[in-house]
Amino acid sequence: MGRPVLTDEQIHAFRARATDAAMRLFVRDGYGGFSIRALAKELGCSHATPYRYFEGKDELFAAVRAEGFRRFTAFLRARLEGVAEHDARLRALAHGYFDFARREPEAFAITFEMSQPSEGWAFVDEAAAEGWGVLHEVVGGAAAAGVLEGEVNTLAHTMWAGIHGVATLHVAGKLRMGRTGEEVVAHMIDALIRAHAPAGQETKR
Amino acid sequence: MGRPVLTDEQIHAFRARATDAAMRLFVRDGYGGFSIRALAKELGCSHATPYRYFEGKDELFAAVRAEGFRRFTAFLRARLEGVAEHDARLRALAHGYFDFARREPEAFAITFEMSQPSEGWAFVDEAAAEGWGVLHEVVGGAAAAGVLEGEVNTLAHTMWAGIHGVATLHVAGKLRMGRTGEEVVAHMIDALIRAHAPAGQETKR
DNA sequence: GGTTTGTCTTGACGATGTTAATTTAACGAC
DNA sequence: GTCGTTAAATTAACATCGTCAAGACAAACC
């Protein structure tokens, strides 16, 4: 007897609504300008209510990061939809990765920001692992088909780091001398594919 | 007449002491746990004194970032010291870049963190430009000597992004499956050099 | 010594993250 | 339908933060 305990659905619904609104507030007020009280106002509840659904600000941030990873993964999957050829899939992945960073820089920053406590919340790692899965699958497919040569794990890490570097520098506003991120990412994926092309099958520069 | 105005040296000295202590506090308390009041305690002054030397927290952060860039640049320069051959210089640059991120992850994160307000303070851009200068010089030297082929600006951006991506993912703790950053960065610089090697002069895989 | 002028400290304000106390609302039992 | 119980939601409170205004202090000049 007594008031009913919150169902898992209710908890999930609130958390989803909260992470969604938080993402919006990040975009509106910037990363540092975010406050849990502003979020509560946005949600139409008291400033202490979120504490029933999240351990605290850190877990809320972690939830936002996880959601960011999910959107990121979905975005990449959508870009790969219908692209069959392995070379084209690699390029679609690279440009999709970069476009996500360009079109939703806040979401990208929140998701991949260094020095952000993601440890201790498994759901963040899970969401991140799915994104990594897409990458690994595309690179693995290309390697299996002979488009790329080398150990798949190393290949995937290298591709990832290369693309991620361009996206990161772009979001941080560090690209200079009139170089746009699109140009650099195109050149990057080109170079990495070329570097790992099977011997005797080098593509033209 | 009246109390003497602070000399530029005094101002500079305080700012240097403050950015130094701030860097130490970042390492101790993390990026978010930093407070201007804790810094004041560390410096042995009142909590309002820093406002006489810095516009506010944002400018203090900017100063720390600029100092981070300077240390980063000095670190790279030291690594290049005495390395003459262009290929070796490229590799020294890459490994130096990564080692800085690995050995001083906080400094690296503060310096390169996305979504951090660096605009509006020219001294940050100046410090960053010097780092870029080292990179550009090494890549440009290699290109001029015929070790790399292509437009220097694009080359430099690609090299930078590739190495930066590895360093960033390492600091964010995203490298997985037993791949260490050293392995990935070695493979990365190798691939990028290979991809831009002059035609008919391909190095062995 | 007194005046003046700029530095440093103290005190205060509003806002924030978080927790404790209080109020409110939804159920079963009667 | 009322009541007691139990959990959710709100309110109140605390410590801390960034920041600024007012006061205390110190060093130069007359």
Short mmCIF file of C-alpha atoms (C1' of nucleotides) in Angstrom, two decimals:
data_model
loop_
_atom_site.label_atom_id
_atom_site.label_comp_id
_atom_site.label_asym_id
_atom_site.label_seq_id
_atom_site.Cartn_x
_atom_site.Cartn_y
_atom_site.Cartn_z
CA MET A 1 0.00 0.00 0.00
CA GLY A 2 1.02 3.56 -0.47
CA ARG A 3 1.90 5.68 -3.42
CA PRO A 4 3.14 3.58 -6.33
CA VAL A 5 6.83 3.38 -7.00
CA LEU A 6 7.98 4.86 -10.31
CA THR A 7 7.93 2.28 -13.06
CA ASP A 8 10.97 1.76 -15.23
CA GLU A 9 9.06 3.31 -18.10
CA GLN A 10 8.38 6.46 -16.12
CA ILE A 11 11.99 6.72 -15.09
CA HIS A 12 13.15 6.12 -18.63
CA ALA A 13 10.69 8.68 -19.98
CA PHE A 14 11.85 11.37 -17.60
CA ARG A 15 15.50 10.65 -18.28
CA ALA A 16 14.87 10.81 -22.00
CA ARG A 17 13.02 14.07 -21.70
CA ALA A 18 15.75 15.45 -19.48
CA THR A 19 18.68 14.46 -21.71
CA ASP A 20 16.80 15.87 -24.68
CA ALA A 21 16.18 19.19 -22.99
CA ALA A 22 19.74 19.25 -21.68
CA MET A 23 21.09 18.85 -25.20
CA ARG A 24 18.93 21.78 -26.27
CA LEU A 25 20.17 23.90 -23.39
CA PHE A 26 23.77 23.03 -24.22
CA VAL A 27 23.16 24.37 -27.70
CA ARG A 28 21.44 27.48 -26.39
CA ASP A 29 23.64 28.40 -23.42
CA GLY A 30 26.87 26.66 -24.25
CA TYR A 31 28.63 23.92 -22.41
CA GLY A 32 29.58 25.90 -19.33
CA GLY A 33 26.38 27.88 -19.08
CA PHE A 34 24.33 24.81 -18.39
CA SER A 35 22.70 24.47 -14.98
CA ILE A 36 20.56 21.79 -13.46
CA ARG A 37 18.15 24.45 -12.29
CA ALA A 38 17.64 25.81 -15.78
CA LEU A 39 16.99 22.27 -16.91
CA ALA A 40 14.36 21.88 -14.20
CA LYS A 41 12.67 25.08 -15.33
CA GLU A 42 12.72 23.81 -18.89
CA LEU A 43 11.14 20.57 -17.75
CA GLY A 44 8.58 22.38 -15.65
CA CYS A 45 9.56 20.72 -12.41
CA SER A 46 11.31 21.75 -9.25
CA HIS A 47 15.07 22.07 -9.18
CA ALA A 48 15.44 19.06 -6.93
CA THR A 49 13.29 16.66 -8.93
CA PRO A 50 16.08 15.61 -11.33
CA TYR A 51 17.92 14.20 -8.34
CA ARG A 52 15.29 11.49 -8.10
CA TYR A 53 16.14 10.37 -11.64
CA PHE A 54 19.85 11.07 -11.78
CA GLU A 55 22.56 10.57 -9.20
CA GLY A 56 23.74 14.08 -9.79
CA LYS A 57 25.15 16.35 -12.42
CA ASP A 58 27.85 13.90 -13.39
CA GLU A 59 25.42 11.14 -14.19
CA LEU A 60 23.19 13.54 -16.06
CA PHE A 61 26.16 14.58 -18.16
CA ALA A 62 27.01 10.95 -18.71
CA ALA A 63 23.46 10.31 -19.89
CA VAL A 64 23.74 13.20 -22.32
CA ARG A 65 27.00 11.83 -23.62
CA ALA A 66 25.45 8.42 -24.10
CA GLU A 67 22.55 9.96 -25.98
CA GLY A 68 25.05 11.89 -28.07
CA PHE A 69 26.76 8.63 -28.99
CA ARG A 70 23.43 7.11 -29.97
CA ARG A 71 22.54 10.01 -32.24
CA PHE A 72 26.02 9.92 -33.66
CA THR A 73 25.75 6.22 -34.42
CA ALA A 74 22.31 6.64 -35.95
CA PHE A 75 23.60 9.50 -38.06
CA LEU A 76 26.46 7.37 -39.40
CA ARG A 77 24.13 4.45 -40.10
CA ALA A 78 21.84 6.72 -42.06
CA ARG A 79 24.73 7.95 -44.14
CA LEU A 80 25.80 4.40 -44.92
CA GLU A 81 22.30 3.38 -45.93
CA GLY A 82 22.28 2.11 -49.47
CA VAL A 83 25.99 2.60 -50.01
CA ALA A 84 27.32 -0.73 -51.12
CA GLU A 85 30.80 -0.30 -52.50
CA HIS A 86 33.48 -0.55 -49.85
CA ASP A 87 35.49 2.42 -50.97
CA ALA A 88 32.35 4.55 -51.04
CA ARG A 89 31.35 3.29 -47.60
CA LEU A 90 34.66 4.37 -46.14
CA ARG A 91 34.25 7.82 -47.63
CA ALA A 92 30.63 8.06 -46.54
CA LEU A 93 31.68 7.16 -43.03
CA ALA A 94 34.38 9.80 -42.96
CA HIS A 95 32.21 12.56 -44.33
CA GLY A 96 29.30 11.53 -42.13
CA TYR A 97 31.53 11.66 -39.08
CA PHE A 98 32.72 15.10 -40.01
CA ASP A 99 29.27 16.38 -40.95
CA PHE A 100 27.91 15.36 -37.59
CA ALA A 101 30.61 17.39 -35.91
CA ARG A 102 29.95 20.32 -38.20
CA ARG A 103 26.18 20.34 -37.94
CA GLU A 104 25.89 19.56 -34.25
CA PRO A 105 29.13 20.83 -32.76
CA GLU A 106 27.71 20.97 -29.24
CA ALA A 107 26.50 17.38 -29.35
CA PHE A 108 29.84 16.34 -30.79
CA ALA A 109 31.79 18.27 -28.19
CA ILE A 110 29.73 16.90 -25.31
CA THR A 111 30.08 13.40 -26.62
CA PHE A 112 33.80 13.38 -27.30
CA GLU A 113 35.10 16.02 -24.91
CA MET A 114 38.25 14.91 -23.19
CA SER A 115 38.63 15.30 -19.45
CA GLN A 116 34.99 14.50 -18.93
CA PRO A 117 34.06 11.85 -16.41
CA SER A 118 32.58 8.99 -18.43
CA GLU A 119 34.07 6.30 -16.27
CA GLY A 120 31.82 4.60 -13.82
CA TRP A 121 28.74 4.63 -16.04
CA ALA A 122 28.59 1.56 -18.16
CA PHE A 123 25.82 2.86 -20.37
CA VAL A 124 28.17 5.45 -21.80
CA ASP A 125 30.67 2.77 -22.75
CA GLU A 126 27.91 0.70 -24.27
CA ALA A 127 26.70 3.57 -26.41
CA ALA A 128 30.27 4.35 -27.43
CA ALA A 129 30.87 0.72 -28.29
CA GLU A 130 28.02 0.77 -30.76
CA GLY A 131 29.55 3.69 -32.60
CA TRP A 132 32.85 1.90 -32.65
CA GLY A 133 30.98 -1.13 -33.97
CA VAL A 134 29.79 0.75 -37.04
CA LEU A 135 33.30 1.93 -37.77
CA HIS A 136 34.78 -1.48 -37.22
CA GLU A 137 32.19 -3.05 -39.46
CA VAL A 138 32.85 -0.69 -42.35
CA VAL A 139 36.60 -0.99 -42.09
CA GLY A 140 36.37 -4.72 -41.55
CA GLY A 141 34.20 -5.08 -44.62
CA ALA A 142 36.65 -3.14 -46.72
CA ALA A 143 39.52 -5.24 -45.43
CA ALA A 144 37.68 -8.49 -46.06
CA ALA A 145 36.93 -7.38 -49.60
CA GLY A 146 40.55 -6.55 -50.23
CA VAL A 147 40.05 -2.82 -50.53
CA LEU A 148 42.24 -2.28 -47.49
CA GLU A 149 45.18 -4.34 -46.40
CA GLY A 150 46.35 -4.81 -42.85
CA GLU A 151 45.24 -5.87 -39.43
CA VAL A 152 41.62 -4.78 -39.05
CA ASN A 153 41.90 -3.46 -35.53
CA THR A 154 44.86 -1.26 -36.37
CA LEU A 155 43.17 -0.14 -39.57
CA ALA A 156 40.00 0.85 -37.75
CA HIS A 157 41.89 2.76 -35.09
CA THR A 158 43.91 4.63 -37.67
CA MET A 159 40.89 5.54 -39.77
CA TRP A 160 39.01 6.60 -36.69
CA ALA A 161 41.80 8.74 -35.33
CA GLY A 162 42.37 10.42 -38.66
CA ILE A 163 38.77 11.40 -39.14
CA HIS A 164 38.31 12.25 -35.50
CA GLY A 165 41.29 14.54 -35.60
CA VAL A 166 39.85 16.59 -38.43
CA ALA A 167 36.45 16.81 -36.76
CA THR A 168 37.98 17.81 -33.44
CA LEU A 169 40.19 20.51 -34.88
CA HIS A 170 37.26 21.86 -36.84
CA VAL A 171 35.00 22.09 -33.79
CA ALA A 172 37.79 23.69 -31.79
CA GLY A 173 38.15 26.25 -34.57
CA LYS A 174 41.77 25.34 -35.22
CA LEU A 175 41.73 24.81 -38.97
CA ARG A 176 43.37 27.75 -40.63
CA MET A 177 44.70 29.23 -43.80
CA GLY A 178 41.40 28.81 -45.57
CA ARG A 179 41.41 25.07 -45.29
CA THR A 180 37.90 23.83 -44.67
CA GLY A 181 37.19 20.67 -42.75
CA GLU A 182 35.60 19.10 -45.82
CA GLU A 183 38.78 19.48 -47.81
CA VAL A 184 40.94 18.09 -45.07
CA VAL A 185 38.69 15.15 -44.30
CA ALA A 186 38.45 14.30 -47.99
CA HIS A 187 42.20 14.43 -48.29
CA MET A 188 42.63 12.44 -45.10
CA ILE A 189 40.41 9.52 -46.03
CA ASP A 190 41.96 9.53 -49.47
CA ALA A 191 45.44 9.32 -48.04
CA LEU A 192 44.55 6.60 -45.57
CA ILE A 193 42.84 4.48 -48.19
CA ARG A 194 45.78 4.95 -50.52
CA ALA A 195 48.27 4.09 -47.82
CA HIS A 196 46.51 0.82 -47.11
CA ALA A 197 45.64 -0.19 -50.64
CA PRO A 198 46.88 -3.67 -51.52
CA ALA A 199 50.24 -3.66 -53.19
CA GLY A 200 50.20 -3.40 -56.95
CA GLN A 201 46.76 -1.85 -56.86
CA GLU A 202 47.62 1.70 -55.95
CA THR A 203 45.01 4.25 -56.91
CA LYS A 204 45.95 7.44 -58.69
CA ARG A 205 47.04 10.41 -56.64
CA MET B 1 52.35 60.72 -6.43
CA GLY B 2 50.78 57.97 -4.37
CA ARG B 3 51.32 54.28 -4.29
CA PRO B 4 53.26 53.09 -7.32
CA VAL B 5 51.34 51.45 -10.12
CA LEU B 6 52.15 47.80 -10.75
CA THR B 7 54.96 47.42 -13.22
CA ASP B 8 54.54 45.20 -16.22
CA GLU B 9 57.06 42.86 -14.66
CA GLN B 10 54.99 42.52 -11.51
CA ILE B 11 51.85 41.88 -13.48
CA HIS B 12 53.62 39.37 -15.64
CA ALA B 13 55.14 37.66 -12.61
CA PHE B 14 51.79 37.28 -10.89
CA ARG B 15 50.11 36.01 -14.02
CA ALA B 16 52.90 33.51 -14.53
CA ARG B 17 52.67 32.32 -10.95
CA ALA B 18 48.89 32.09 -11.25
CA THR B 19 48.81 30.12 -14.51
CA ASP B 20 51.45 27.82 -13.10
CA ALA B 21 49.48 27.16 -9.94
CA ALA B 22 46.28 26.83 -11.95
CA MET B 23 47.85 24.14 -14.07
CA ARG B 24 48.86 22.32 -10.91
CA LEU B 25 45.34 22.61 -9.51
CA PHE B 26 43.87 21.30 -12.74
CA VAL B 27 46.03 18.25 -12.37
CA ARG B 28 45.08 17.84 -8.72
CA ASP B 29 41.36 18.61 -8.76
CA GLY B 30 40.45 18.02 -12.35
CA TYR B 31 39.16 20.40 -14.92
CA GLY B 32 35.76 21.00 -13.36
CA GLY B 33 36.93 21.03 -9.77
CA PHE B 34 39.01 24.14 -10.30
CA SER B 35 37.98 27.32 -8.51
CA ILE B 36 39.42 30.77 -8.50
CA ARG B 37 39.20 30.81 -4.73
CA ALA B 38 41.27 27.66 -4.38
CA LEU B 39 43.81 29.26 -6.68
CA ALA B 40 43.90 32.33 -4.43
CA LYS B 41 44.52 30.14 -1.41
CA GLU B 42 47.30 28.37 -3.29
CA LEU B 43 48.83 31.73 -4.13
CA GLY B 44 48.44 32.97 -0.58
CA CYS B 45 46.34 35.95 -1.49
CA SER B 46 42.76 36.98 -1.08
CA HIS B 47 40.08 35.54 -3.30
CA ALA B 48 39.56 38.86 -5.08
CA THR B 49 43.19 39.63 -5.86
CA PRO B 50 43.30 37.64 -9.10
CA TYR B 51 40.68 40.01 -10.49
CA ARG B 52 43.27 42.73 -10.50
CA TYR B 53 45.47 40.66 -12.81
CA PHE B 54 42.86 38.84 -14.87
CA GLU B 55 39.60 40.06 -16.33
CA GLY B 56 37.87 37.05 -14.87
CA LYS B 57 37.78 33.32 -14.99
CA ASP B 58 37.57 33.22 -18.77
CA GLU B 59 40.73 35.19 -19.25
CA LEU B 60 42.51 33.16 -16.61
CA PHE B 61 41.55 30.01 -18.49
CA ALA B 62 42.71 31.60 -21.70
CA ALA B 63 46.05 32.38 -20.07
CA VAL B 64 46.37 28.77 -18.97
CA ARG B 65 45.60 27.59 -22.48
CA ALA B 66 48.21 29.92 -23.90
CA GLU B 67 50.77 28.63 -21.42
CA GLY B 68 49.77 25.10 -22.37
CA PHE B 69 50.48 25.91 -25.99
CA ARG B 70 53.86 27.35 -25.08
CA ARG B 71 54.86 24.28 -23.13
CA PHE B 72 53.58 22.11 -25.92
CA THR B 73 55.60 24.00 -28.49
CA ALA B 74 58.72 23.88 -26.34
CA PHE B 75 58.23 20.16 -25.84
CA LEU B 76 58.02 19.58 -29.58
CA ARG B 77 61.05 21.75 -30.23
CA ALA B 78 63.06 19.78 -27.69
CA ARG B 79 62.08 16.54 -29.37
CA LEU B 80 63.19 17.83 -32.74
CA GLU B 81 66.52 19.01 -31.38
CA GLY B 82 69.32 17.38 -33.26
CA VAL B 83 67.09 15.36 -35.54
CA ALA B 84 68.16 16.20 -39.05
CA GLU B 85 66.67 13.73 -41.46
CA HIS B 86 63.23 14.78 -42.67
CA ASP B 87 61.57 11.43 -42.26
CA ALA B 88 62.92 11.17 -38.73
CA ARG B 89 61.75 14.69 -37.97
CA LEU B 90 58.21 13.84 -39.01
CA ARG B 91 58.21 10.82 -36.78
CA ALA B 92 59.77 12.71 -33.89
CA LEU B 93 57.08 15.33 -34.24
CA ALA B 94 54.31 12.77 -34.20
CA HIS B 95 55.67 10.88 -31.21
CA GLY B 96 56.45 14.08 -29.39
CA TYR B 97 52.93 15.33 -29.92
CA PHE B 98 51.52 12.11 -28.59
CA ASP B 99 53.93 11.88 -25.68
CA PHE B 100 52.97 15.33 -24.53
CA ALA B 101 49.33 14.28 -24.47
CA ARG B 102 50.22 11.09 -22.64
CA ARG B 103 52.50 12.62 -20.06
CA GLU B 104 50.54 15.76 -19.37
CA PRO B 105 46.97 14.85 -20.23
CA GLU B 106 45.50 17.70 -18.23
CA ALA B 107 47.66 20.31 -19.90
CA PHE B 108 46.84 18.77 -23.24
CA ALA B 109 43.12 18.69 -22.51
CA ILE B 110 43.04 22.26 -21.27
CA THR B 111 44.97 23.42 -24.28
CA PHE B 112 43.02 21.64 -26.97
CA GLU B 113 39.63 21.20 -25.37
CA MET B 114 36.83 21.95 -27.77
CA SER B 115 33.98 24.19 -26.74
CA GLN B 116 36.27 26.37 -24.73
CA PRO B 117 36.21 30.10 -25.23
CA SER B 118 39.56 31.03 -26.70
CA GLU B 119 38.19 33.72 -28.95
CA GLY B 120 38.69 37.28 -27.91
CA TRP B 121 42.15 36.77 -26.48
CA ALA B 122 44.79 37.26 -29.07
CA PHE B 123 47.59 35.85 -26.94
CA VAL B 124 45.99 32.43 -27.13
CA ASP B 125 45.96 32.55 -30.90
CA GLU B 126 49.54 33.73 -30.92
CA ALA B 127 50.69 30.87 -28.72
CA ALA B 128 48.72 28.43 -30.85
CA ALA B 129 50.21 29.87 -34.01
CA GLU B 130 53.69 29.14 -32.77
CA GLY B 131 52.82 25.49 -32.29
CA TRP B 132 51.35 25.40 -35.74
CA GLY B 133 54.54 27.03 -36.96
CA VAL B 134 56.68 24.15 -35.73
CA LEU B 135 54.42 21.66 -37.45
CA HIS B 136 54.33 23.66 -40.64
CA GLU B 137 58.08 24.01 -40.62
CA VAL B 138 58.72 20.29 -40.24
CA VAL B 139 56.18 19.32 -42.88
CA GLY B 140 57.31 22.10 -45.17
CA GLY B 141 60.92 20.98 -44.82
CA ALA B 142 60.00 17.43 -45.71
CA ALA B 143 58.03 18.62 -48.70
CA ALA B 144 60.81 20.86 -49.90
CA ALA B 145 63.27 17.99 -49.63
CA GLY B 146 61.01 15.75 -51.64
CA VAL B 147 60.18 13.37 -48.80
CA LEU B 148 56.55 14.37 -49.04
CA GLU B 149 54.65 15.36 -52.13
CA GLY B 150 51.69 17.71 -52.27
CA GLU B 151 50.52 21.13 -51.28
CA VAL B 152 52.26 22.01 -48.01
CA ASN B 153 49.25 23.51 -46.30
CA THR B 154 47.08 20.50 -46.98
CA LEU B 155 49.90 18.20 -45.98
CA ALA B 156 50.40 19.98 -42.69
CA HIS B 157 46.72 19.94 -41.86
CA THR B 158 46.44 16.26 -42.63
CA MET B 159 49.47 15.32 -40.58
CA TRP B 160 48.28 17.47 -37.74
CA ALA B 161 44.77 16.06 -37.74
CA GLY B 162 46.01 12.49 -37.89
CA ILE B 163 48.32 12.85 -34.94
CA HIS B 164 45.91 15.02 -33.03
CA GLY B 165 43.18 12.43 -33.46
CA VAL B 166 45.30 9.71 -31.87
CA ALA B 167 46.31 11.96 -29.00
CA THR B 168 42.75 13.09 -28.40
CA LEU B 169 41.28 9.61 -28.41
CA HIS B 170 44.02 8.47 -26.05
CA VAL B 171 43.38 11.24 -23.56
CA ALA B 172 39.64 10.63 -23.75
CA GLY B 173 40.34 6.98 -23.00
CA LYS B 174 38.75 5.78 -26.20
CA LEU B 175 41.46 3.54 -27.59
CA ARG B 176 40.44 -0.04 -27.12
CA MET B 177 41.14 -3.64 -27.86
CA GLY B 178 44.61 -3.44 -26.45
CA ARG B 179 45.79 -0.90 -28.98
CA THR B 180 48.09 1.57 -27.31
CA GLY B 181 48.42 5.11 -28.50
CA GLU B 182 52.05 4.55 -29.36
CA GLU B 183 51.18 1.78 -31.77
CA VAL B 184 48.43 3.79 -33.42
CA VAL B 185 50.47 6.96 -33.72
CA ALA B 186 53.38 5.03 -35.20
CA HIS B 187 51.10 3.40 -37.70
CA MET B 188 49.40 6.70 -38.46
CA ILE B 189 52.53 8.67 -39.26
CA ASP B 190 53.79 5.72 -41.24
CA ALA B 191 50.63 5.58 -43.31
CA LEU B 192 50.56 9.32 -43.91
CA ILE B 193 54.19 9.44 -44.99
CA ARG B 194 53.65 6.48 -47.27
CA ALA B 195 50.52 8.00 -48.77
CA HIS B 196 52.38 11.17 -49.65
CA ALA B 197 55.64 9.65 -50.76
CA PRO B 198 56.69 10.79 -54.22
CA ALA B 199 55.56 8.41 -56.96
CA GLY B 200 58.00 5.67 -57.82
CA GLN B 201 59.64 5.97 -54.44
CA GLU B 202 57.15 4.07 -52.29
CA THR B 203 58.58 2.72 -49.12
CA LYS B 204 58.01 -0.83 -48.09
CA ARG B 205 54.87 -1.63 -46.14
"C1'" DG C 1 53.23 63.97 9.55
"C1'" DG C 2 49.52 64.44 6.21
"C1'" DT C 3 47.72 63.70 1.63
"C1'" DT C 4 47.02 61.17 -2.12
"C1'" DT C 5 46.70 57.30 -4.99
"C1'" DG C 6 46.53 52.73 -6.16
"C1'" DT C 7 46.65 47.91 -4.06
"C1'" DC C 8 44.66 44.27 -1.24
"C1'" DT C 9 41.18 42.46 1.77
"C1'" DT C 10 36.79 42.04 3.49
"C1'" DG C 11 32.02 41.62 2.89
"C1'" DA C 12 28.22 41.06 0.20
"C1'" DC C 13 25.10 39.43 -3.71
"C1'" DG C 14 23.14 36.20 -6.79
"C1'" DA C 15 23.52 31.64 -8.62
"C1'" DT C 16 24.77 26.86 -8.39
"C1'" DG C 17 24.96 21.70 -6.82
"C1'" DT C 18 23.25 19.08 -3.39
"C1'" DT C 19 20.78 17.34 0.77
"C1'" DA C 20 17.18 17.51 4.60
"C1'" DA C 21 12.71 18.63 5.85
"C1'" DT C 22 8.17 19.31 4.44
"C1'" DT C 23 4.22 18.93 1.67
"C1'" DT C 24 1.42 16.57 -1.71
"C1'" DA C 25 -0.62 12.73 -4.10
"C1'" DA C 26 -1.87 7.98 -5.09
"C1'" DC C 27 -2.98 3.54 -3.58
"C1'" DG C 28 -5.20 -0.48 -0.30
"C1'" DA C 29 -8.06 -1.30 3.67
"C1'" DC C 30 -12.10 -0.48 6.03
"C1'" DG D 1 -15.77 7.88 0.96
"C1'" DT D 2 -12.43 8.29 4.54
"C1'" DC D 3 -8.05 7.03 6.43
"C1'" DG D 4 -3.40 5.63 6.97
"C1'" DT D 5 0.64 4.59 4.52
"C1'" DT D 6 4.21 5.27 1.40
"C1'" DA D 7 6.66 7.42 -2.12
"C1'" DA D 8 7.14 11.49 -5.12
"C1'" DA D 9 7.64 16.40 -5.50
"C1'" DT D 10 8.39 20.81 -3.58
"C1'" DT D 11 10.39 23.91 -0.55
"C1'" DA D 12 13.98 25.38 2.47
"C1'" DA D 13 18.54 25.34 3.67
"C1'" DC D 14 23.75 25.00 3.26
"C1'" DA D 15 28.19 25.35 1.29
"C1'" DT D 16 30.55 27.08 -2.47
"C1'" DC D 17 31.25 29.57 -6.54
"C1'" DG D 18 32.24 33.99 -9.63
"C1'" DT D 19 32.11 38.68 -9.22
"C1'" DC D 20 31.95 43.39 -7.58
"C1'" DA D 21 31.62 47.46 -4.24
"C1'" DA D 22 33.31 49.34 -0.13
"C1'" DG D 23 36.65 49.62 3.20
"C1'" DA D 24 41.53 48.96 5.06
"C1'" DC D 25 46.19 49.37 4.04
"C1'" DA D 26 50.62 50.86 2.12
"C1'" DA D 27 53.86 53.58 -0.34
"C1'" DA D 28 55.12 57.52 -2.53
"C1'" DC D 29 55.03 62.73 -2.55
"C1'" DC D 30 54.48 67.59 -0.11
#
